PDB file of C-alpha atoms in Angstrom:
ATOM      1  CA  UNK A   1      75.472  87.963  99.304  1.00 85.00           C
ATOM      2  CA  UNK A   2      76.373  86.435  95.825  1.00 87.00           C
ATOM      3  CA  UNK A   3      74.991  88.938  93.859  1.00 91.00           C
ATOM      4  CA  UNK A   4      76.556  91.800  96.031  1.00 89.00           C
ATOM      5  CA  UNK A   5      79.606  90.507  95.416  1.00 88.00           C
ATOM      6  CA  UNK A   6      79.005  89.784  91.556  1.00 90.00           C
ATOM      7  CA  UNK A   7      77.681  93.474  91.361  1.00 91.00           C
ATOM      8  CA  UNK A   8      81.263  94.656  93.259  1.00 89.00           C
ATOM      9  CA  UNK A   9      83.037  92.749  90.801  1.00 89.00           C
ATOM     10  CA  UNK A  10      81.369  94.019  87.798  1.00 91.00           C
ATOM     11  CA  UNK A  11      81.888  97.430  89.138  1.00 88.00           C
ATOM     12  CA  UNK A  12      85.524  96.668  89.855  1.00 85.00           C
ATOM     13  CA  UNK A  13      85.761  95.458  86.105  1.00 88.00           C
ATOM     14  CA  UNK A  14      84.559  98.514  84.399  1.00 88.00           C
ATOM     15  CA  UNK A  15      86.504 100.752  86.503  1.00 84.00           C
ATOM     16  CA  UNK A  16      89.597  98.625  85.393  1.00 84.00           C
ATOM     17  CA  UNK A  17      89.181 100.072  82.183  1.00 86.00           C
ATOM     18  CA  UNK A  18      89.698 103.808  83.285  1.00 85.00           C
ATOM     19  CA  UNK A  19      92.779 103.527  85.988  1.00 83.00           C
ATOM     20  CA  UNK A  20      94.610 106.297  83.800  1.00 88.00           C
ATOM     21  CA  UNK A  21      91.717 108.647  84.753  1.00 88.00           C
ATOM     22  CA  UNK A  22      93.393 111.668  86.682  1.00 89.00           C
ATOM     23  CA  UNK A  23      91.573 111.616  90.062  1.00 82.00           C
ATOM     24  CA  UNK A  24      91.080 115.218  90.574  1.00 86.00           C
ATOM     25  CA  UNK A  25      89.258 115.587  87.678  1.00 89.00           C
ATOM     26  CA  UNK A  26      86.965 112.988  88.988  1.00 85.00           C
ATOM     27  CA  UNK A  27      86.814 114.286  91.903  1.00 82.00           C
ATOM     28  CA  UNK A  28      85.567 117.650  89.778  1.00 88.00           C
ATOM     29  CA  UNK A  29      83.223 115.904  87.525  1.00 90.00           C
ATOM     30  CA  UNK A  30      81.596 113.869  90.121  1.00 86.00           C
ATOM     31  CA  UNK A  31      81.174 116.551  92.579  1.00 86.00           C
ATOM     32  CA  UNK A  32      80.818 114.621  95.866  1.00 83.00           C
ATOM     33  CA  UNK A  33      79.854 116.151  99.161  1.00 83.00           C
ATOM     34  CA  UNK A  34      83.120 117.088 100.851  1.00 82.00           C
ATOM     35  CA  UNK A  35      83.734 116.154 105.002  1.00 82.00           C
ATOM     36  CA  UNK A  36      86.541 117.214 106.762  1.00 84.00           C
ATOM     37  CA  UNK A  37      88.250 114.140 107.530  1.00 79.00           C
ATOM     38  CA  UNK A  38      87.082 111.794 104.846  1.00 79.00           C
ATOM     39  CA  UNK A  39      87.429 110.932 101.137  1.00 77.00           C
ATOM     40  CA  UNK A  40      85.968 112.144  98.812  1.00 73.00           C
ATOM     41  CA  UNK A  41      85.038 109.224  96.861  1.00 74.00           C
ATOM     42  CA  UNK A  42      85.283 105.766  98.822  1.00 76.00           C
ATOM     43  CA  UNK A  43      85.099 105.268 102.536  1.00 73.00           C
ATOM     44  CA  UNK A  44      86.737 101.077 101.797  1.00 73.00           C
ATOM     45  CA  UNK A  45      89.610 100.134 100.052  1.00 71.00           C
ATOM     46  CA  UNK A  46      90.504  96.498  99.702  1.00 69.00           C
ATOM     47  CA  UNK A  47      94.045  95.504  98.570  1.00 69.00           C
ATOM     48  CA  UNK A  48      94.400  91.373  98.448  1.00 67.00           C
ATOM     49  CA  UNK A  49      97.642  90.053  97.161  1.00 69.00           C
ATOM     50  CA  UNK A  50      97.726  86.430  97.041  1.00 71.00           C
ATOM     51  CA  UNK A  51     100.982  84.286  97.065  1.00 74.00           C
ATOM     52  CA  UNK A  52     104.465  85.560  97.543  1.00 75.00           C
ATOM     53  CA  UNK A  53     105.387  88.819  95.244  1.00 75.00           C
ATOM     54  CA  UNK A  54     107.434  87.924  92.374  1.00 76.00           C
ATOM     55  CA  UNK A  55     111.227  89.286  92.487  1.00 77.00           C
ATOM     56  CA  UNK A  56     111.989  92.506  91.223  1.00 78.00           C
ATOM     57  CA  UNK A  57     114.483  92.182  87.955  1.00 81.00           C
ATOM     58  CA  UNK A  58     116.123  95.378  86.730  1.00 84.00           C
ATOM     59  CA  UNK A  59     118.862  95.135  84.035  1.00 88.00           C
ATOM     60  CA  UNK A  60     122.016  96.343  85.877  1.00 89.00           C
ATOM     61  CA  UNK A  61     120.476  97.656  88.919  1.00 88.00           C
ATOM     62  CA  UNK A  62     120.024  95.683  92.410  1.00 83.00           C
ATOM     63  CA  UNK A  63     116.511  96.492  94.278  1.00 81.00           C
ATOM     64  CA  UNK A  64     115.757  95.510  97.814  1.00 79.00           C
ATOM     65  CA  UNK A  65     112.184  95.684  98.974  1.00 77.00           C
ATOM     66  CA  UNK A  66     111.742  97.912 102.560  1.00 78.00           C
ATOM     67  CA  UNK A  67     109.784  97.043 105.306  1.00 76.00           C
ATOM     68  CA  UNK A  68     106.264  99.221 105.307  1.00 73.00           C
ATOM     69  CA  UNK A  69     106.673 102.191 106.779  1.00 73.00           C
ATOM     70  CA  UNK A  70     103.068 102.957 107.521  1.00 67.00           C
ATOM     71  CA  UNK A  71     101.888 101.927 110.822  1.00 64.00           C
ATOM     72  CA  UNK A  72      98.348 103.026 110.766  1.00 66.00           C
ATOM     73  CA  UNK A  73      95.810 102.614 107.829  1.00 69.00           C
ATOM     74  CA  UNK A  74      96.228 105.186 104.630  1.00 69.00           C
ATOM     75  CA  UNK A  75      92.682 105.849 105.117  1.00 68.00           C
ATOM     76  CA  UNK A  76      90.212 106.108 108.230  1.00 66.00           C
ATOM     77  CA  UNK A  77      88.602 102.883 108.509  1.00 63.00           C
ATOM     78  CA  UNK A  78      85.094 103.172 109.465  1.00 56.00           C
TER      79      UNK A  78
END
């Protein structure tokens, strides 16, 4: 299990380095198998926020943060 997870983080690390990479034109370049129904690239996401959110500061404006208006999961879980 320890070395799945260091290979996942490794993975996670290098794609760090290209998050300003337009996703359709990976999407194009990689060429994955399209289904009806699912992504194209991933079938898991993991989000994991730890600890409350920091407040948001804007000079001169006031934000309030909305409740999440998504019920269901963004993407199918399988």
């Amino acid at each position: 299990f320890a070395t799945v997870v260091d290979r996942a983080r490794a993975a996670d690390l290098t794609a760090f380095a290209h998050t300003g990479a337009p996703f359709d034109r990976i999407v194009e370049t990689l060429g994955p198998p399209r289904e009806p129904g699912r992504h194209p690239l991933f079938q898991v996401m993991l989000n994991h926020r730890s600890g409350a959110r920091p407040a948001l500061r804007l000079a001169g404006l006031r934000a309030t943060e909305l409740p999440q208006r998504r019920p269901v999961a963004k993407y199918p879980l399988l």
